[in-house]
mmCIF file with all atom_site columns, C-alpha atoms in Angstrom:
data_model
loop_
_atom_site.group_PDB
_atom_site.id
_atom_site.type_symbol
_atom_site.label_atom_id
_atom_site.label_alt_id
_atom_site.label_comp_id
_atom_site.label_asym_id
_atom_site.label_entity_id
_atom_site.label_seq_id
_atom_site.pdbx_PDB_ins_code
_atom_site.Cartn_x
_atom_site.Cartn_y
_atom_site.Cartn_z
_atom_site.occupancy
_atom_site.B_iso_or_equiv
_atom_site.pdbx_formal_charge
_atom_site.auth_seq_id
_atom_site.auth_comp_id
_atom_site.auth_asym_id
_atom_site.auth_atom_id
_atom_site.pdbx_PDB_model_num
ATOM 1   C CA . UNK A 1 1   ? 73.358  86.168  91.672 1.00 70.00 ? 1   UNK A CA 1
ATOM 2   C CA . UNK A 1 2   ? 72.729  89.471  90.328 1.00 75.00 ? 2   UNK A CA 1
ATOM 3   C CA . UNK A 1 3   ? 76.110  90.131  89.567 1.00 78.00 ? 3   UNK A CA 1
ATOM 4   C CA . UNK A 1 4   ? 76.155  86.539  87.195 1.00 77.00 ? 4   UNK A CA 1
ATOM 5   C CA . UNK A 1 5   ? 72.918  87.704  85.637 1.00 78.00 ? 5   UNK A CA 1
ATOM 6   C CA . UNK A 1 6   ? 74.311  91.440  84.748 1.00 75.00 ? 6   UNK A CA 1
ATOM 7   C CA . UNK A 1 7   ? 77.370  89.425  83.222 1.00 79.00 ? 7   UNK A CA 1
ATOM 8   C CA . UNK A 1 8   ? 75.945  87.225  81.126 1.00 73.00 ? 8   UNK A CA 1
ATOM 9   C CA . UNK A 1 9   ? 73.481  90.100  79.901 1.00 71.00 ? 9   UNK A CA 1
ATOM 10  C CA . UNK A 1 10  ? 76.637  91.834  78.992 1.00 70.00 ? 10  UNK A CA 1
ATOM 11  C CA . UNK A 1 11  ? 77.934  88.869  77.188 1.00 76.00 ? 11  UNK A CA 1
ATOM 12  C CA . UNK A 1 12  ? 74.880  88.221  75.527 1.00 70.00 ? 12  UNK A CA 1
ATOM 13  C CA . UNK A 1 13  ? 74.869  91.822  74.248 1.00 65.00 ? 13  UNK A CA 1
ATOM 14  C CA . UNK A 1 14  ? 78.418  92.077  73.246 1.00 66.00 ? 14  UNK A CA 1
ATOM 15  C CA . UNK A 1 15  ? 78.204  88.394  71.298 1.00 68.00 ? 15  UNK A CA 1
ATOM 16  C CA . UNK A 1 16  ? 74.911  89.533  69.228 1.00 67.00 ? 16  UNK A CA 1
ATOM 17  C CA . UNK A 1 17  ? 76.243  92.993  68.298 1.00 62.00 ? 17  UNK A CA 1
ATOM 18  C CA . UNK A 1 18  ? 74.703  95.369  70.580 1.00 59.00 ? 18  UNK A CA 1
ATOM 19  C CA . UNK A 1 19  ? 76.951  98.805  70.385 1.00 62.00 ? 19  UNK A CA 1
ATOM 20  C CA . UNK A 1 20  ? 75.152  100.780 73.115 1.00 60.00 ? 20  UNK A CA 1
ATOM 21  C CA . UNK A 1 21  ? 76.786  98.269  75.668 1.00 57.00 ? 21  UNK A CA 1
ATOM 22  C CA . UNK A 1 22  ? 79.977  98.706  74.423 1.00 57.00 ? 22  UNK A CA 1
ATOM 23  C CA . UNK A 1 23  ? 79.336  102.147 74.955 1.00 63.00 ? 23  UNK A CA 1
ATOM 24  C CA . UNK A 1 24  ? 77.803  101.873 78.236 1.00 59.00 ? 24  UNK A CA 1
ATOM 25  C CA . UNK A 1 25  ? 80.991  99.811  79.334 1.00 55.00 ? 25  UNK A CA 1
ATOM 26  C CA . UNK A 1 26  ? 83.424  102.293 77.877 1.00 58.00 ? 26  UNK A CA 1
ATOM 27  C CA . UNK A 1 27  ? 81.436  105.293 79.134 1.00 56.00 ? 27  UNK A CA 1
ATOM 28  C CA . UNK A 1 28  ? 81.812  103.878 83.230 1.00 54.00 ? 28  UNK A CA 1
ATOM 29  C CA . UNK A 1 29  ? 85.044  102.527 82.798 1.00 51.00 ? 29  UNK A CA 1
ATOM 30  C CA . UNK A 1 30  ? 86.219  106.413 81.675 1.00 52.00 ? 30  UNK A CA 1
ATOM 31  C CA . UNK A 1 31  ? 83.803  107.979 84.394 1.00 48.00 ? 31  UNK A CA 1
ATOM 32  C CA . UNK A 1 32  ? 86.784  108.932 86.980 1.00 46.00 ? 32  UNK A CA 1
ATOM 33  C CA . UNK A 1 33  ? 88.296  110.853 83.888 1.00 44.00 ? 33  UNK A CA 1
ATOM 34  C CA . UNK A 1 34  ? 85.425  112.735 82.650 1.00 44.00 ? 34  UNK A CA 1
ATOM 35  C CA . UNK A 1 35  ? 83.519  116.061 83.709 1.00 46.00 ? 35  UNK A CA 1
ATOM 36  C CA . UNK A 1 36  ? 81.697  118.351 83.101 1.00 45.00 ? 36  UNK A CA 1
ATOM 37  C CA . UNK A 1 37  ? 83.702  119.928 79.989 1.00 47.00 ? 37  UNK A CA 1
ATOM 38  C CA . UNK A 1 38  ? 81.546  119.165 77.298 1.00 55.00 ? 38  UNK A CA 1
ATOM 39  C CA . UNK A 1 39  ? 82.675  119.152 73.183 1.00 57.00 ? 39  UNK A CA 1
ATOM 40  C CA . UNK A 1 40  ? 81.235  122.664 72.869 1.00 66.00 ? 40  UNK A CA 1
ATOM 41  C CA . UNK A 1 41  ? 83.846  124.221 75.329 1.00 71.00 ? 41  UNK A CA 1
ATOM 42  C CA . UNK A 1 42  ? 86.111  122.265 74.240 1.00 71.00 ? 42  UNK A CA 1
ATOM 43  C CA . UNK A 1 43  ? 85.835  123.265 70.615 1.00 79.00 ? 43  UNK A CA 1
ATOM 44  C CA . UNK A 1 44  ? 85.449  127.349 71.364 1.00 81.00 ? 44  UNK A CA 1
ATOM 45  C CA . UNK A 1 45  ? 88.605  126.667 73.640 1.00 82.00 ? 45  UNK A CA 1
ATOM 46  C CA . UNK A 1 46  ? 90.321  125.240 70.343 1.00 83.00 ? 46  UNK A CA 1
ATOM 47  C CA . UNK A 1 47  ? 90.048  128.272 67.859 1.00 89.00 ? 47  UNK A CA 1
ATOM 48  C CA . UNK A 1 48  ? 91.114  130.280 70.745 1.00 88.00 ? 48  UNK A CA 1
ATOM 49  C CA . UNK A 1 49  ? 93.799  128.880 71.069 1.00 87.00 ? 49  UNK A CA 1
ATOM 50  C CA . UNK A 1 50  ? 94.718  128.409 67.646 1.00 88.00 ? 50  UNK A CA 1
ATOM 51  C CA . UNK A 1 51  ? 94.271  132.115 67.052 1.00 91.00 ? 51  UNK A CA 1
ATOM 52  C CA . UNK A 1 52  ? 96.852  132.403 70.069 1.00 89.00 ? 52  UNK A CA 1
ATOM 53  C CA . UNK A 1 53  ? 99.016  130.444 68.176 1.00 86.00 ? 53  UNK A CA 1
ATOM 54  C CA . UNK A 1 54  ? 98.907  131.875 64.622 1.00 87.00 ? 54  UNK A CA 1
ATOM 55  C CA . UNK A 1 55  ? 99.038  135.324 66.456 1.00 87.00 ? 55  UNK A CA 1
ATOM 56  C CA . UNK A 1 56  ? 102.839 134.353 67.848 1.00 84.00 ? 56  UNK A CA 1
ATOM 57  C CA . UNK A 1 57  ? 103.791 132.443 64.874 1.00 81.00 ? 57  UNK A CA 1
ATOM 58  C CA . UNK A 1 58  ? 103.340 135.692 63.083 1.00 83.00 ? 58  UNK A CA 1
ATOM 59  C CA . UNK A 1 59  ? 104.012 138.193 65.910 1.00 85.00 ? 59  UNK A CA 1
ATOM 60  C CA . UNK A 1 60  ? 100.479 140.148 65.117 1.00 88.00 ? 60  UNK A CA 1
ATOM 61  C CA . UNK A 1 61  ? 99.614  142.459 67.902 1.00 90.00 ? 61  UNK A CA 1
ATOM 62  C CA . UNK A 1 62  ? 96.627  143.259 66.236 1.00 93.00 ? 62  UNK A CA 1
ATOM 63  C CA . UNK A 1 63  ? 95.883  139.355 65.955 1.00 94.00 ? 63  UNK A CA 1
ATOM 64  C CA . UNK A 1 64  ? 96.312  138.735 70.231 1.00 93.00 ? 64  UNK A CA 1
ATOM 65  C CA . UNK A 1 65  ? 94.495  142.295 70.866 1.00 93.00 ? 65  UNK A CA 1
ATOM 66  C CA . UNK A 1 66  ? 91.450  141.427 68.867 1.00 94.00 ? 66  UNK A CA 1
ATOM 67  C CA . UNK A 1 67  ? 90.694  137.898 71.074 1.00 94.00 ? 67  UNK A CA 1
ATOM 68  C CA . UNK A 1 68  ? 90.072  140.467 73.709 1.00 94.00 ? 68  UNK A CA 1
ATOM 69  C CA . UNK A 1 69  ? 86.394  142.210 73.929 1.00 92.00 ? 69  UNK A CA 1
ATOM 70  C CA . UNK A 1 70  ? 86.384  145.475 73.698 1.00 88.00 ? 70  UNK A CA 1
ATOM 71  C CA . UNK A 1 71  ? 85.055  145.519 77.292 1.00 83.00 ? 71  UNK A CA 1
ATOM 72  C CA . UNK A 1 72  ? 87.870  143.666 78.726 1.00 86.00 ? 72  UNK A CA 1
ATOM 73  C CA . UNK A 1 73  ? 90.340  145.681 77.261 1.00 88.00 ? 73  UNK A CA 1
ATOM 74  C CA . UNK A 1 74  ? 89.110  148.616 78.924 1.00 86.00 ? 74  UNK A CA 1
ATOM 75  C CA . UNK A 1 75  ? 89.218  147.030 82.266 1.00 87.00 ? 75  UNK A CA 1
ATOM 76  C CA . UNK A 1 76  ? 92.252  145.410 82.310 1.00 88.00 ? 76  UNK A CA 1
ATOM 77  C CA . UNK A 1 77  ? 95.156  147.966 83.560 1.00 86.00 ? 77  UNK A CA 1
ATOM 78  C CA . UNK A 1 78  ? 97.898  148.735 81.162 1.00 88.00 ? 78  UNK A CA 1
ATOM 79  C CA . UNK A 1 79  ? 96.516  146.751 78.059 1.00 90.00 ? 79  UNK A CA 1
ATOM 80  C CA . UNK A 1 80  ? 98.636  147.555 75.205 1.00 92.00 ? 80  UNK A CA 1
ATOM 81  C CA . UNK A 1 81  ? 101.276 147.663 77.464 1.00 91.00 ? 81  UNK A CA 1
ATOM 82  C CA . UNK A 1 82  ? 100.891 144.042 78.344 1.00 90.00 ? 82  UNK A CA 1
ATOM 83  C CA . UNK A 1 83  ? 99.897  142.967 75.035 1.00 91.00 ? 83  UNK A CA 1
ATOM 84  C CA . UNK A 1 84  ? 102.970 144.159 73.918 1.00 89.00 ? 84  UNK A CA 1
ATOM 85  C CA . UNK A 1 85  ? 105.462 142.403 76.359 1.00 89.00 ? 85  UNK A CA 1
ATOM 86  C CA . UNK A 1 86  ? 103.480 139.431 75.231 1.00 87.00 ? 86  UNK A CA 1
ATOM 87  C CA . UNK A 1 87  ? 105.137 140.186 71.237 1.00 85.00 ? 87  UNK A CA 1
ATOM 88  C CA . UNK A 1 88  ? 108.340 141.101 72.578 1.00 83.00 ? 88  UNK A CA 1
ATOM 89  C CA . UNK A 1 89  ? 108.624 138.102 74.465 1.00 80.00 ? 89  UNK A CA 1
ATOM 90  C CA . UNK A 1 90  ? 107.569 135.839 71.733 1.00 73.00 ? 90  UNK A CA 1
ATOM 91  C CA . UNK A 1 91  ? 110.350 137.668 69.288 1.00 68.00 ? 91  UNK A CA 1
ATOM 92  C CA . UNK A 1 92  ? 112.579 136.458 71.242 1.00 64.00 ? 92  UNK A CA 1
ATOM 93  C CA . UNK A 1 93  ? 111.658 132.904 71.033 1.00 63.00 ? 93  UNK A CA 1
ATOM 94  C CA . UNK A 1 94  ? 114.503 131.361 68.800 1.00 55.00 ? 94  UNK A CA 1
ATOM 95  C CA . UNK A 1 95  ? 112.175 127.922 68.198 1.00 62.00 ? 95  UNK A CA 1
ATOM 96  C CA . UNK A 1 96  ? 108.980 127.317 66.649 1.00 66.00 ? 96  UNK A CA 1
ATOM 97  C CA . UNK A 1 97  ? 105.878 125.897 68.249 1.00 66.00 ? 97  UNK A CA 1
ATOM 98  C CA . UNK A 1 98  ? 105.958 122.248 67.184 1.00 67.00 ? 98  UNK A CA 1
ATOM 99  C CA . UNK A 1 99  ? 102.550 121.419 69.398 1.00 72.00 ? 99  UNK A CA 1
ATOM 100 C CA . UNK A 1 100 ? 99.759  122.301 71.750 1.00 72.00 ? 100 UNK A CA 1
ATOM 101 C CA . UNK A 1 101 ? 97.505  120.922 73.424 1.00 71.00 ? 101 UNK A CA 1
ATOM 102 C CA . UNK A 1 102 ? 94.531  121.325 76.046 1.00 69.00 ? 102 UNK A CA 1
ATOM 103 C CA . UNK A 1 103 ? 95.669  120.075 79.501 1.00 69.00 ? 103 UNK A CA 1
ATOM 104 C CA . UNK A 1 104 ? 93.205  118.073 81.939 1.00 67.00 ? 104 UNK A CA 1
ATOM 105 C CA . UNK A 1 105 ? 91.762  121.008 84.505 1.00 65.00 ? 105 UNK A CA 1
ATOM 106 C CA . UNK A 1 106 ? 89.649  123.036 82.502 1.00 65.00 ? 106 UNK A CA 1
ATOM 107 C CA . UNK A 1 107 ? 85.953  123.829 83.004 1.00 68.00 ? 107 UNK A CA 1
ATOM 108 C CA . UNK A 1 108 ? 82.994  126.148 82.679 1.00 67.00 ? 108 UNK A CA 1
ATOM 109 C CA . UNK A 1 109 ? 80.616  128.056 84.133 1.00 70.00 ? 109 UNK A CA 1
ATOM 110 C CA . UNK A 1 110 ? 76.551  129.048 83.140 1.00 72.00 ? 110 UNK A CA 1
ATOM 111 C CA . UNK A 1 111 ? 74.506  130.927 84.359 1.00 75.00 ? 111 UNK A CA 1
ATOM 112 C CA . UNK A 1 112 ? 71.034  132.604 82.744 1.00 73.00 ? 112 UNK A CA 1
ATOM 113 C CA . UNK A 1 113 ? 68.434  134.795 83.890 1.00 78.00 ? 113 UNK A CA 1
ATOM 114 C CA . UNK A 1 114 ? 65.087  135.617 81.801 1.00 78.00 ? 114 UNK A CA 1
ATOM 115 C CA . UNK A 1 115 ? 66.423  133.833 78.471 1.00 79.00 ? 115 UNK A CA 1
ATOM 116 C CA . UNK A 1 116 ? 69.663  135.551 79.058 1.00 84.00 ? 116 UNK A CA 1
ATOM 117 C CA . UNK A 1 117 ? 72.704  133.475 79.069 1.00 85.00 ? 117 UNK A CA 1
ATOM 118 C CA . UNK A 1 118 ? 76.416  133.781 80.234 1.00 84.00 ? 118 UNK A CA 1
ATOM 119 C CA . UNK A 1 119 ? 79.162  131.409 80.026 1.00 85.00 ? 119 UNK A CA 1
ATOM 120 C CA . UNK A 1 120 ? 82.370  131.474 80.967 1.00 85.00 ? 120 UNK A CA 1
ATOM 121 C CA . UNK A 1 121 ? 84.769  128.611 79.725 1.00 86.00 ? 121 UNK A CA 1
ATOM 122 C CA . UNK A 1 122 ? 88.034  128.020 82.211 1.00 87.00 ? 122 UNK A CA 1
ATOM 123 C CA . UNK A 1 123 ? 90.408  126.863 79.498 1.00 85.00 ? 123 UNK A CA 1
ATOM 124 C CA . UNK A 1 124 ? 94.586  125.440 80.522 1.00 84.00 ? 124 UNK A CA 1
ATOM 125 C CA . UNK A 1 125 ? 97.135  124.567 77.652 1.00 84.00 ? 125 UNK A CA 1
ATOM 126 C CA . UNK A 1 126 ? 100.902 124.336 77.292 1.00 83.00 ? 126 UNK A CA 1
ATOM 127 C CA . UNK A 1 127 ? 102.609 125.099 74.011 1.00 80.00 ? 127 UNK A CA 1
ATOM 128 C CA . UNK A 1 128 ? 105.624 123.475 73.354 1.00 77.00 ? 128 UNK A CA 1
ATOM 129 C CA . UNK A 1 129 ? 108.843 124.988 71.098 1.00 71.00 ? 129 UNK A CA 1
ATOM 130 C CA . UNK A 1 130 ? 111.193 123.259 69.183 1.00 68.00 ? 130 UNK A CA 1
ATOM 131 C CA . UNK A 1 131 ? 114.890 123.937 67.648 1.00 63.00 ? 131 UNK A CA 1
ATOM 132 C CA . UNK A 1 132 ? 113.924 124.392 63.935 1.00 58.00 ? 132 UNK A CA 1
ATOM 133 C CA . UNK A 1 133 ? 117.202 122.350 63.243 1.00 61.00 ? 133 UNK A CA 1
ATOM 134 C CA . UNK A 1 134 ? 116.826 119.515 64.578 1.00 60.00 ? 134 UNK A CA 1
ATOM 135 C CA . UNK A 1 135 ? 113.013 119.429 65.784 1.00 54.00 ? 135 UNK A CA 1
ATOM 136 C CA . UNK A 1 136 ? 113.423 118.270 69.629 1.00 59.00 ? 136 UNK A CA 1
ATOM 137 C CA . UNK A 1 137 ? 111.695 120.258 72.442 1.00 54.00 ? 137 UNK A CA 1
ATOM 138 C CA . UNK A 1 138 ? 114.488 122.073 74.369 1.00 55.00 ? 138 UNK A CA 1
ATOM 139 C CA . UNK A 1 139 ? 113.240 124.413 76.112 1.00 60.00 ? 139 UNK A CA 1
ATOM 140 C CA . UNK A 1 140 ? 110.365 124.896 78.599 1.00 65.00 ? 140 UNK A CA 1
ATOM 141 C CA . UNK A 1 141 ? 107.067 124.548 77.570 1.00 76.00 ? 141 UNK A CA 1
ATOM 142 C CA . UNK A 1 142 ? 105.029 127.615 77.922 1.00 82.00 ? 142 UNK A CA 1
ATOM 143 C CA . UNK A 1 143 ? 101.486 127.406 79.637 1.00 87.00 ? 143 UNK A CA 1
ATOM 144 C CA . UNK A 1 144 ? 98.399  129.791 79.206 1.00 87.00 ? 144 UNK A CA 1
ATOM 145 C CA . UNK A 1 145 ? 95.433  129.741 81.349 1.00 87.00 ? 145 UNK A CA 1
ATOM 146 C CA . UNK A 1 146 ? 92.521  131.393 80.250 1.00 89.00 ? 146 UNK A CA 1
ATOM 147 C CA . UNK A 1 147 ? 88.947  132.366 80.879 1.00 89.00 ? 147 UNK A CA 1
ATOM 148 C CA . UNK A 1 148 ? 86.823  132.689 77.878 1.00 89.00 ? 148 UNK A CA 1
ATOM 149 C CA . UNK A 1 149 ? 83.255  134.598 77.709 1.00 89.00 ? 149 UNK A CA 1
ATOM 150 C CA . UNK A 1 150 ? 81.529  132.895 74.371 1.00 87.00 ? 150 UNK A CA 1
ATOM 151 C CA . UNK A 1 151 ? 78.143  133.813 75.530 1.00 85.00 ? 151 UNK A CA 1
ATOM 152 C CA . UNK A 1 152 ? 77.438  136.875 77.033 1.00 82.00 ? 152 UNK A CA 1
ATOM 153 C CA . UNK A 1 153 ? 73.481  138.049 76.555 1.00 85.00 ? 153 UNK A CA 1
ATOM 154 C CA . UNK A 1 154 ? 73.594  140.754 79.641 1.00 85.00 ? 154 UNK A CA 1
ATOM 155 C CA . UNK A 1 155 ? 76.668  143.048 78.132 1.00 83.00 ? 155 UNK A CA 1
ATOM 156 C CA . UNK A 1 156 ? 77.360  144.290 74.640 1.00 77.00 ? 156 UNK A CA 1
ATOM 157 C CA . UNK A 1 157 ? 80.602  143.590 73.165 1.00 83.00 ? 157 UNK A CA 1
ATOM 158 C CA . UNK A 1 158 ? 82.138  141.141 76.062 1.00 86.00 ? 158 UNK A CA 1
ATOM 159 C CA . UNK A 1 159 ? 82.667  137.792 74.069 1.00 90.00 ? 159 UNK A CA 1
ATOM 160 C CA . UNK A 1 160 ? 86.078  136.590 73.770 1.00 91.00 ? 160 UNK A CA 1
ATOM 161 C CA . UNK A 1 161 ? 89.033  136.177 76.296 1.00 92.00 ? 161 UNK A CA 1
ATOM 162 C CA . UNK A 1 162 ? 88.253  138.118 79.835 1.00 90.00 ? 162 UNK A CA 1
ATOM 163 C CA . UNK A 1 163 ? 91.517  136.387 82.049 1.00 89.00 ? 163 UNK A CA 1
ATOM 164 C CA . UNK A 1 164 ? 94.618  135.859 80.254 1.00 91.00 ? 164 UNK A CA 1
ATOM 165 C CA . UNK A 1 165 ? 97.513  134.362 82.003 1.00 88.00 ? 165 UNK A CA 1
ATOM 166 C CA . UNK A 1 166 ? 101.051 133.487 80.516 1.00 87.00 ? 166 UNK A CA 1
ATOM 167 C CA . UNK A 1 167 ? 104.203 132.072 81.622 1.00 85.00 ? 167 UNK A CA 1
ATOM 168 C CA . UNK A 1 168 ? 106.803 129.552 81.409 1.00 81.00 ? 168 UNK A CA 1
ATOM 169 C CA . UNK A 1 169 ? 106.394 126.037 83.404 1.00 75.00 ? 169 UNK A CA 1
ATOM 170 C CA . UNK A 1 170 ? 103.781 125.637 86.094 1.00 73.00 ? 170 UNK A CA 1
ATOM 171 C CA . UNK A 1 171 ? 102.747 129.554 87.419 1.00 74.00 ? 171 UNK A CA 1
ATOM 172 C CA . UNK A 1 172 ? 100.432 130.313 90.316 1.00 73.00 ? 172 UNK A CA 1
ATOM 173 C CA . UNK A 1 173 ? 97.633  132.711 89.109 1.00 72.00 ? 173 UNK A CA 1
ATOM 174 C CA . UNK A 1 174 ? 96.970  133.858 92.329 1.00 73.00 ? 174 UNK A CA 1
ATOM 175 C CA . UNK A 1 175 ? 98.007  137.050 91.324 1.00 72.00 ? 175 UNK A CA 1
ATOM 176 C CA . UNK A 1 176 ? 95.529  137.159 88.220 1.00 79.00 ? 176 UNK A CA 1
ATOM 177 C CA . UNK A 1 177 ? 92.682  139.418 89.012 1.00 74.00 ? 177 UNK A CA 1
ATOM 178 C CA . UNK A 1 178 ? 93.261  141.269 91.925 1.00 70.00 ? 178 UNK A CA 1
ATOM 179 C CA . UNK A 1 179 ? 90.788  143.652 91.166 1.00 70.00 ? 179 UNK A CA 1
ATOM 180 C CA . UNK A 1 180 ? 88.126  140.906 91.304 1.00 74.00 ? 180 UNK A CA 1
ATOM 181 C CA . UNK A 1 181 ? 86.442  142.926 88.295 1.00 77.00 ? 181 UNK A CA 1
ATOM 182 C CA . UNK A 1 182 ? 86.577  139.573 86.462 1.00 79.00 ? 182 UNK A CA 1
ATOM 183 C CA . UNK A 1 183 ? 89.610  140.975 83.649 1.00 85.00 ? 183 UNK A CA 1
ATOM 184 C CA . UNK A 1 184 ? 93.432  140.843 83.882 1.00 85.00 ? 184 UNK A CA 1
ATOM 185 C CA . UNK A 1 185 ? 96.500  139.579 81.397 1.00 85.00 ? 185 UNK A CA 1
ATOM 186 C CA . UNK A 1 186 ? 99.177  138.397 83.476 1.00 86.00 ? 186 UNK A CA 1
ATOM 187 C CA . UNK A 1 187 ? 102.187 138.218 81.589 1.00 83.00 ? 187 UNK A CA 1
ATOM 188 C CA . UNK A 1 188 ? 105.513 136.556 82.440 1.00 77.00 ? 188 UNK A CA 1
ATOM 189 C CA . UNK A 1 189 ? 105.538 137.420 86.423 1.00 72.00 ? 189 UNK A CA 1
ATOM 190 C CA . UNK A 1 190 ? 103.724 140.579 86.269 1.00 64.00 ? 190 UNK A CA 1
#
């Protein structure tokens, strides 16, 4: 009976204009596909990455170093090395990157302490090349996982990309971090 009543509530709503139950409706038939990633990590995740992108589409060292804290970069063993076998790598790319895109299994992380805040932001994306000729993906799409600090009250000079991870296809990063100091670039195997 309930069931019958909640229906034809529904209907009622729907046939006299109500938008909040279209909402409603929309918002629990999506529930299995959202989470906790909210527009505001998703947006800081999207200049990142567009930064990325700009930074390879003009091979600019300077460009891919400076999304790095200053902080970071001191922890993270062999920096300039790595950043530059990240350049190298993409000079040798003979397409250009036709699309990317944020991928599914990203997330964050909050935590605060006497009005302090930090927040880390767990982002995934592939990037996807193309033959400049004739504009069809052929070869594999490279992925980058990432963890970005936007908010960090309790240390000076640690906002920006802490984890950096980069290969081609599907990688394991359980070799990102070994340290456990919370920084690392993992770069093409290594």
């Amino acid at each position: 009976m309930r069931i019958k009543i909640i229906i034809f509530c529904l209907i009622a709503c729907l046939l006299t204009g109500c938008t909040w139950v279209v909402k409603v409706a929309r918002y629990i038939h999506d529930s299995d596909k959202l989470d906790n990633y909210i527009y505001d990590e998703g947006t800081v995740v999207n200049k990142y990455i567009e930064k990325i992108v700009e930074a390879f589409n003009t091979n600019d060292r300077e460009l891919l170093a400076s999304l790095f804290p200053e902080h970071a970069r001191s922890k993270i063993d062999n920096f300039d090395e790595q950043i530059d076998r990240i350049i190298r790598e993409n000079e040798t790319w003979p397409s250009s990157i036709i699309r990317y895109k944020l991928n599914e299994d990203n997330n964050y992380q909050t935590s605060a302490d006497r009005g302090k805040i930090y927040k880390e932001v767990y982002a995934n994306t592939t990037i996807e090349f193309a033959d400049p000729k004739e504009g069809e993906v052929h070869r594999p799409s490279l992925k980058i996982a990432m963890v970005i600090v936007p908010v960090d009250d309790f240390h000076e000079n640690n906002v920006g990309i802490s984890i950096f991870a980069i290969d081609y296809g599907d990688f394991s990063t359980d070799g990102v971090d070994k340290e456990n100091d919370g920084y690392d670039i993992y770069a093409f195997g290594h």
